[in-house]
mmCIF file of C-alpha atoms and ligand atoms in Angstrom:
data_model
loop_
_atom_site.group_PDB
_atom_site.id
_atom_site.type_symbol
_atom_site.label_atom_id
_atom_site.label_comp_id
_atom_site.label_asym_id
_atom_site.label_seq_id
_atom_site.Cartn_x
_atom_site.Cartn_y
_atom_site.Cartn_z
ATOM 1 C CA MET A 1 -8.039 17.087 -30.883
ATOM 2 C CA GLU A 2 -11.244 15.616 -29.435
ATOM 3 C CA ALA A 3 -9.707 15.128 -25.977
ATOM 4 C CA MET A 4 -8.517 18.751 -26.036
ATOM 5 C CA SER A 5 -12.112 19.904 -26.664
ATOM 6 C CA THR A 6 -13.040 18.544 -23.232
ATOM 7 C CA VAL A 7 -10.662 21.116 -21.696
ATOM 8 C CA GLY A 8 -11.638 24.742 -22.111
ATOM 9 C CA SER A 9 -9.635 26.564 -24.789
ATOM 10 C CA GLU A 10 -8.740 29.293 -22.291
ATOM 11 C CA ARG A 11 -6.996 26.719 -20.087
ATOM 12 C CA VAL A 12 -5.203 25.260 -23.091
ATOM 13 C CA ALA A 13 -4.043 28.747 -24.106
ATOM 14 C CA ALA A 14 -2.860 29.440 -20.525
ATOM 15 C CA VAL A 15 -1.093 26.177 -19.747
ATOM 16 C CA VAL A 16 0.388 24.975 -23.041
ATOM 17 C CA PRO A 17 2.856 27.888 -23.555
ATOM 18 C CA ASP A 18 4.342 27.143 -20.119
ATOM 19 C CA VAL A 19 4.570 23.421 -20.948
ATOM 20 C CA LEU A 20 6.448 24.278 -24.103
ATOM 21 C CA ALA A 21 8.744 26.748 -22.338
ATOM 22 C CA ALA A 22 9.619 24.064 -19.760
ATOM 23 C CA ILE A 23 10.281 21.434 -22.452
ATOM 24 C CA HIS A 24 12.352 23.846 -24.528
ATOM 25 C CA GLU A 25 14.403 24.836 -21.458
ATOM 26 C CA VAL A 26 15.219 21.169 -20.666
ATOM 27 C CA LEU A 27 16.146 20.401 -24.313
ATOM 28 C CA GLU A 28 18.503 23.358 -24.410
ATOM 29 C CA ARG A 29 20.038 22.658 -20.965
ATOM 30 C CA HIS A 30 20.832 19.049 -21.943
ATOM 31 C CA ARG A 31 21.764 19.886 -25.561
ATOM 32 C CA VAL A 32 19.375 17.152 -26.715
ATOM 33 C CA THR A 33 20.319 15.898 -30.183
ATOM 34 C CA GLU A 34 18.024 15.412 -33.135
ATOM 35 C CA GLU A 35 18.511 11.647 -32.813
ATOM 36 C CA GLU A 36 17.528 11.727 -29.122
ATOM 37 C CA TRP A 37 14.478 13.915 -29.763
ATOM 38 C CA TYR A 38 13.169 11.638 -32.482
ATOM 39 C CA ALA A 39 13.804 8.625 -30.186
ATOM 40 C CA ALA A 40 11.739 10.372 -27.492
ATOM 41 C CA LEU A 41 8.909 10.996 -29.971
ATOM 42 C CA ALA A 42 9.008 7.370 -31.180
ATOM 43 C CA TYR A 43 8.830 6.272 -27.525
ATOM 44 C CA LEU A 44 5.788 8.396 -26.792
ATOM 45 C CA THR A 45 4.150 7.078 -29.972
ATOM 46 C CA GLU A 46 4.713 3.586 -28.640
ATOM 47 C CA VAL A 47 3.261 4.512 -25.229
ATOM 48 C CA GLY A 48 0.094 5.781 -26.998
ATOM 49 C CA ARG A 49 -0.171 2.669 -29.214
ATOM 50 C CA ALA A 50 0.165 0.452 -26.161
ATOM 51 C CA ASP A 51 -2.520 2.494 -24.335
ATOM 52 C CA GLU A 52 -0.037 3.105 -21.494
ATOM 53 C CA PHE A 53 -0.283 6.863 -20.950
ATOM 54 C CA ILE A 54 -2.200 6.464 -17.678
ATOM 55 C CA LEU A 55 0.392 3.954 -16.552
ATOM 56 C CA LEU A 56 3.194 6.378 -17.457
ATOM 57 C CA SER A 57 1.431 9.145 -15.551
ATOM 58 C CA ASP A 58 1.189 6.764 -12.534
ATOM 59 C CA VAL A 59 4.794 5.518 -12.417
ATOM 60 C CA THR A 60 6.181 9.048 -12.935
ATOM 61 C CA ARG A 61 4.116 10.068 -9.856
ATOM 62 C CA THR A 62 2.275 12.602 -11.977
ATOM 63 C CA SER A 63 -1.151 11.017 -11.143
ATOM 64 C CA VAL A 64 -0.363 11.400 -7.376
ATOM 65 C CA LEU A 65 0.461 15.070 -7.902
ATOM 66 C CA ILE A 66 -2.799 15.690 -9.832
ATOM 67 C CA ASP A 67 -4.751 13.793 -7.157
ATOM 68 C CA ALA A 68 -3.166 15.902 -4.382
ATOM 69 C CA MET A 69 -3.948 19.171 -6.193
ATOM 70 C CA SER A 70 -7.488 18.116 -7.056
ATOM 71 C CA HIS A 71 -8.585 17.000 -3.575
ATOM 72 C CA GLY A 72 -7.338 19.302 -0.868
ATOM 73 C CA ALA A 73 -7.827 18.750 2.868
ATOM 74 C CA SER A 74 -11.470 18.196 3.743
ATOM 75 C CA GLU A 75 -13.621 16.171 6.055
ATOM 76 C CA ALA A 76 -14.175 13.676 3.280
ATOM 77 C CA THR A 77 -12.231 10.382 3.101
ATOM 78 C CA ALA A 78 -8.832 10.817 1.401
ATOM 79 C CA SER A 79 -8.914 10.218 -2.308
ATOM 80 C CA ASP A 80 -6.300 8.295 -4.305
ATOM 81 C CA VAL A 81 -5.184 7.511 -7.827
ATOM 82 C CA GLU A 82 -7.616 5.411 -9.915
ATOM 83 C CA GLY A 83 -4.952 3.689 -11.984
ATOM 84 C CA PRO A 84 -5.600 2.099 -15.422
ATOM 85 C CA LEU A 85 -7.311 -1.104 -14.341
ATOM 86 C CA TYR A 86 -10.898 -0.113 -13.629
ATOM 87 C CA ARG A 87 -13.379 -1.945 -15.919
ATOM 88 C CA ASP A 88 -16.587 -0.227 -16.873
ATOM 89 C CA ASP A 89 -19.909 -1.853 -15.976
ATOM 90 C CA PRO A 90 -18.764 -4.240 -13.242
ATOM 91 C CA PRO A 91 -21.407 -6.711 -12.095
ATOM 92 C CA TRP A 92 -23.820 -5.805 -9.336
ATOM 93 C CA ARG A 93 -23.232 -7.995 -6.318
ATOM 94 C CA GLU A 94 -26.283 -8.854 -4.245
ATOM 95 C CA LYS A 95 -26.207 -9.638 -0.567
ATOM 96 C CA PRO A 96 -24.292 -11.479 0.803
ATOM 97 C CA CYS A 97 -21.864 -9.758 -1.595
ATOM 98 C CA LYS A 98 -19.046 -11.977 -2.735
ATOM 99 C CA ILE A 99 -16.793 -10.481 -5.427
ATOM 100 C CA TYR A 100 -14.810 -13.511 -6.531
ATOM 101 C CA GLY A 101 -15.154 -17.038 -7.838
ATOM 102 C CA SER A 102 -12.661 -19.874 -7.340
ATOM 103 C CA TYR A 103 -9.996 -20.411 -10.009
ATOM 104 C CA GLU A 104 -7.155 -22.733 -10.602
ATOM 105 C CA GLY A 105 -4.027 -21.555 -8.837
ATOM 106 C CA MET A 106 -5.760 -19.314 -6.305
ATOM 107 C CA GLY A 107 -4.224 -21.534 -3.627
ATOM 108 C CA ASP A 108 -5.253 -21.138 -0.034
ATOM 109 C CA GLY A 109 -5.357 -17.356 0.182
ATOM 110 C CA ASP A 110 -7.134 -15.681 3.130
ATOM 111 C CA VAL A 111 -10.804 -14.880 2.959
ATOM 112 C CA LEU A 112 -11.260 -11.189 3.832
ATOM 113 C CA MET A 113 -14.554 -9.587 4.899
ATOM 114 C CA VAL A 114 -14.597 -5.809 4.303
ATOM 115 C CA ARG A 115 -17.293 -3.644 5.786
ATOM 116 C CA GLY A 116 -17.977 -0.018 6.505
ATOM 117 C CA ASN A 117 -20.442 2.836 6.459
ATOM 118 C CA VAL A 118 -20.936 5.515 3.832
ATOM 119 C CA THR A 119 -21.821 8.917 5.311
ATOM 120 C CA ALA A 120 -21.859 12.545 4.329
ATOM 121 C CA ALA A 121 -18.633 14.278 5.587
ATOM 122 C CA GLY A 122 -19.558 15.468 9.057
ATOM 123 C CA GLY A 123 -23.097 14.128 8.589
ATOM 124 C CA GLY A 124 -25.339 11.123 8.561
ATOM 125 C CA PRO A 125 -25.618 7.905 6.510
ATOM 126 C CA LEU A 126 -26.080 7.971 2.749
ATOM 127 C CA ALA A 127 -28.674 5.323 2.027
ATOM 128 C CA ASP A 128 -28.422 5.584 -1.747
ATOM 129 C CA ALA A 129 -24.673 5.248 -2.074
ATOM 130 C CA VAL A 130 -23.016 2.745 -4.399
ATOM 131 C CA VAL A 131 -19.667 1.114 -3.504
ATOM 132 C CA ASP A 132 -17.655 -0.170 -6.517
ATOM 133 C CA VAL A 133 -14.463 -2.109 -5.787
ATOM 134 C CA TRP A 134 -11.664 -3.795 -7.756
ATOM 135 C CA GLN A 135 -8.505 -5.560 -6.741
ATOM 136 C CA THR A 136 -6.102 -8.403 -7.398
ATOM 137 C CA GLY A 137 -6.605 -11.746 -5.678
ATOM 138 C CA PRO A 138 -4.093 -13.896 -3.893
ATOM 139 C CA ASP A 139 -2.526 -15.057 -7.201
ATOM 140 C CA GLY A 140 -2.315 -13.999 -10.815
ATOM 141 C CA GLY A 141 -2.958 -10.278 -10.500
ATOM 142 C CA TYR A 142 -6.006 -8.670 -12.071
ATOM 143 C CA ASP A 143 -8.622 -10.726 -13.949
ATOM 144 C CA LEU A 144 -7.582 -8.839 -17.142
ATOM 145 C CA TRP A 145 -4.106 -10.403 -16.991
ATOM 146 C CA ASP A 146 -5.039 -13.864 -15.835
ATOM 147 C CA PRO A 147 -7.038 -16.144 -18.178
ATOM 148 C CA ARG A 148 -7.666 -18.631 -15.327
ATOM 149 C CA GLN A 149 -9.916 -16.162 -13.531
ATOM 150 C CA PRO A 150 -13.635 -15.731 -14.253
ATOM 151 C CA ALA A 151 -14.573 -12.438 -15.943
ATOM 152 C CA PHE A 152 -14.775 -9.538 -13.494
ATOM 153 C CA ASN A 153 -13.194 -11.610 -10.730
ATOM 154 C CA PHE A 154 -12.431 -9.464 -7.699
ATOM 155 C CA ARG A 155 -14.631 -6.660 -9.021
ATOM 156 C CA GLY A 156 -18.152 -5.561 -8.293
ATOM 157 C CA ARG A 157 -20.617 -2.872 -7.346
ATOM 158 C CA MET A 158 -23.004 -3.010 -4.438
ATOM 159 C CA ARG A 159 -25.720 -0.765 -2.990
ATOM 160 C CA VAL A 160 -25.444 0.162 0.680
ATOM 161 C CA ASP A 161 -28.204 -0.594 3.235
ATOM 162 C CA GLU A 162 -30.661 2.061 4.441
ATOM 163 C CA ASP A 163 -28.138 2.881 7.167
ATOM 164 C CA GLY A 164 -25.322 3.385 4.674
ATOM 165 C CA ALA A 165 -23.595 0.073 5.563
ATOM 166 C CA TYR A 166 -21.897 -2.186 3.096
ATOM 167 C CA GLU A 167 -20.080 -5.513 3.435
ATOM 168 C CA PHE A 168 -18.397 -7.802 0.936
ATOM 169 C CA GLU A 169 -16.439 -11.024 0.892
ATOM 170 C CA THR A 170 -13.136 -11.068 -0.956
ATOM 171 C CA MET A 171 -9.620 -12.459 -0.491
ATOM 172 C CA LEU A 172 -6.709 -10.592 0.906
ATOM 173 C CA PRO A 173 -4.849 -9.163 -2.096
ATOM 174 C CA LYS A 174 -1.079 -9.481 -2.478
ATOM 175 C CA PRO A 175 1.502 -6.988 -3.721
ATOM 176 C CA TYR A 176 1.894 -7.076 -7.491
ATOM 177 C CA THR A 177 3.898 -5.503 -10.289
ATOM 178 C CA VAL A 178 2.399 -2.998 -12.666
ATOM 179 C CA PRO A 179 2.631 -4.210 -16.315
ATOM 180 C CA THR A 180 6.301 -4.312 -17.379
ATOM 181 C CA GLU A 181 6.194 -5.913 -20.804
ATOM 182 C CA GLY A 182 5.344 -2.707 -22.655
ATOM 183 C CA PRO A 183 7.142 0.686 -23.167
ATOM 184 C CA VAL A 184 6.522 1.776 -19.559
ATOM 185 C CA GLY A 185 8.352 -1.361 -18.395
ATOM 186 C CA ARG A 186 11.388 -0.179 -20.373
ATOM 187 C CA TYR A 187 11.063 3.231 -18.679
ATOM 188 C CA LEU A 188 11.110 1.608 -15.268
ATOM 189 C CA GLU A 189 14.143 -0.425 -16.130
ATOM 190 C CA ALA A 190 16.031 2.552 -17.551
ATOM 191 C CA MET A 191 15.264 4.574 -14.418
ATOM 192 C CA GLY A 192 16.151 1.741 -12.027
ATOM 193 C CA GLN A 193 12.642 1.931 -10.570
ATOM 194 C CA HIS A 194 11.048 -1.284 -9.288
ATOM 195 C CA PRO A 195 7.496 -2.093 -10.551
ATOM 196 C CA TRP A 196 5.891 -3.197 -7.295
ATOM 197 C CA ARG A 197 2.733 -1.889 -5.694
ATOM 198 C CA PRO A 198 1.677 -2.775 -2.123
ATOM 199 C CA ALA A 199 -1.477 -4.869 -1.813
ATOM 200 C CA HIS A 200 -4.618 -2.698 -1.958
ATOM 201 C CA ILE A 201 -8.327 -2.574 -2.822
ATOM 202 C CA HIS A 202 -9.609 0.169 -5.086
ATOM 203 C CA PHE A 203 -12.872 1.923 -4.184
ATOM 204 C CA LYS A 204 -15.131 4.202 -6.224
ATOM 205 C CA VAL A 205 -17.978 5.445 -4.034
ATOM 206 C CA THR A 206 -20.838 7.567 -5.390
ATOM 207 C CA ALA A 207 -24.085 9.010 -4.044
ATOM 208 C CA PRO A 208 -26.481 11.509 -5.631
ATOM 209 C CA GLY A 209 -25.600 15.048 -4.546
ATOM 210 C CA TYR A 210 -22.049 14.144 -3.428
ATOM 211 C CA LYS A 211 -18.627 14.232 -5.088
ATOM 212 C CA PRO A 212 -17.612 10.733 -6.260
ATOM 213 C CA LEU A 213 -14.674 9.401 -4.250
ATOM 214 C CA VAL A 214 -11.985 7.244 -5.884
ATOM 215 C CA THR A 215 -9.523 5.845 -3.397
ATOM 216 C CA GLN A 216 -7.561 2.762 -2.304
ATOM 217 C CA VAL A 217 -7.221 0.861 0.967
ATOM 218 C CA PHE A 218 -3.814 -0.565 1.997
ATOM 219 C CA PHE A 219 -2.857 -3.008 4.788
ATOM 220 C CA PRO A 220 -0.182 -2.776 7.432
ATOM 221 C CA ASP A 221 3.191 -4.644 7.287
ATOM 222 C CA ASP A 222 3.302 -4.682 3.472
ATOM 223 C CA PRO A 223 6.877 -4.599 2.131
ATOM 224 C CA TYR A 224 5.913 -1.922 -0.429
ATOM 225 C CA LEU A 225 3.960 0.491 1.787
ATOM 226 C CA GLU A 226 6.988 2.832 1.962
ATOM 227 C CA ASN A 227 8.000 2.465 -1.653
ATOM 228 C CA ASP A 228 4.912 2.007 -3.841
ATOM 229 C CA THR A 229 6.115 2.435 -7.445
ATOM 230 C CA ILE A 230 3.335 4.965 -8.053
ATOM 231 C CA GLY A 231 3.793 6.655 -4.640
ATOM 232 C CA ALA A 232 0.037 6.453 -3.830
ATOM 233 C CA VAL A 233 0.083 5.202 -0.202
ATOM 234 C CA LYS A 234 -1.486 7.638 2.278
ATOM 235 C CA PRO A 235 -1.192 6.776 5.978
ATOM 236 C CA ALA A 236 -4.922 7.554 6.486
ATOM 237 C CA LEU A 237 -5.788 4.795 3.984
ATOM 238 C CA VAL A 238 -3.863 1.983 5.701
ATOM 239 C CA ARG A 239 -6.429 -0.142 7.547
ATOM 240 C CA PRO A 240 -5.800 -2.944 10.051
ATOM 241 C CA VAL A 241 -6.686 -6.507 9.143
ATOM 242 C CA THR A 242 -7.738 -8.654 12.126
ATOM 243 C CA PRO A 243 -8.533 -12.362 12.380
ATOM 244 C CA GLU A 244 -12.179 -13.226 13.082
ATOM 245 C CA ASP A 245 -13.517 -16.827 13.153
ATOM 246 C CA ASP A 246 -12.323 -18.474 9.875
ATOM 247 C CA HIS A 247 -11.560 -15.250 7.991
ATOM 248 C CA LEU A 248 -9.889 -11.812 8.222
ATOM 249 C CA ARG A 249 -11.752 -8.615 8.763
ATOM 250 C CA CYS A 250 -11.057 -5.048 7.568
ATOM 251 C CA GLU A 251 -13.219 -1.974 8.250
ATOM 252 C CA PHE A 252 -13.288 1.050 5.966
ATOM 253 C CA ASP A 253 -15.783 3.875 6.496
ATOM 254 C CA VAL A 254 -16.201 6.422 3.703
ATOM 255 C CA ALA A 255 -17.270 10.053 4.052
ATOM 256 C CA LEU A 256 -18.322 11.929 0.904
ATOM 257 C CA ALA A 257 -18.118 15.659 0.343
ATOM 258 C CA PRO A 258 -21.183 17.486 -0.981
ATOM 259 C CA ALA A 259 -21.115 18.135 -4.763
HETATM 260 C C1 BEZ B 1 -3.404 -0.221 -9.897
HETATM 261 O O1 BEZ B 1 -3.365 -0.050 -8.715
HETATM 262 O O2 BEZ B 1 -4.331 -0.878 -10.317
HETATM 263 C C2 BEZ B 1 -2.411 0.416 -10.787
HETATM 264 C C3 BEZ B 1 -2.026 1.695 -10.546
HETATM 265 C C4 BEZ B 1 -1.062 2.232 -11.363
HETATM 266 C C5 BEZ B 1 -0.495 1.498 -12.389
HETATM 267 C C6 BEZ B 1 -0.907 0.237 -12.569
HETATM 268 C C7 BEZ B 1 -1.867 -0.349 -11.769
HETATM 269 FE FE1 FE B 2 -4.524 -1.845 -8.288
#
């Protein structure tokens, strides 16, 4: 009940009867049996025990729907789904900001320099913005899944310069599969839905007096751009990657809406 207390009781009273009416209508239409209903309840119990409700919301494209309804058209940079893999209190990265350390198996992935400017939507630079990023590397997925990687690998927060600029060194991420070994993996298999996401970098950008922006940046020519399993790709968030000296370069400017 604690989570419910964070939502106003008027909203609960307004929304829940419609949720129940929709569920009851589906149960009746499909003549769902007692056995099937208890199997469904056992499944949801398992999803909760495995802490996979956010993942379930993502792969059912429910998170994308909520994101779209929550952030309408504006001059701010397009938002996107956060996903379940943010880790609280990521390390602060000092200039020159590098967000990864070497690990066995990382191979010869491409070094990627990412830079951009944080501004107010339709306005000037935000000198006190913080850019927080997380991503997979060239091998092994997220640090959380890969014991070979140092803690908080491919994660970090950085403060922008006085002119709102940021830059960090990372490696070009690769497409990866969302976790499939738990109950959500069984859902994907039952639905014939593949588990792949296109390569991306997650961003959480904050500045005092502005709405926090959670988003993702994607790269062209990815085999999963058109069929991300969570359906989160927005054309405005696909950024070119260009060769520069001995590394790749990607530019991503961020505009924040006033709070
Ligand atoms: C992610 O991009 O980190 C992610 C999103 C949805 C489900 C799993 C992972
Ligand atoms: Fe991700």
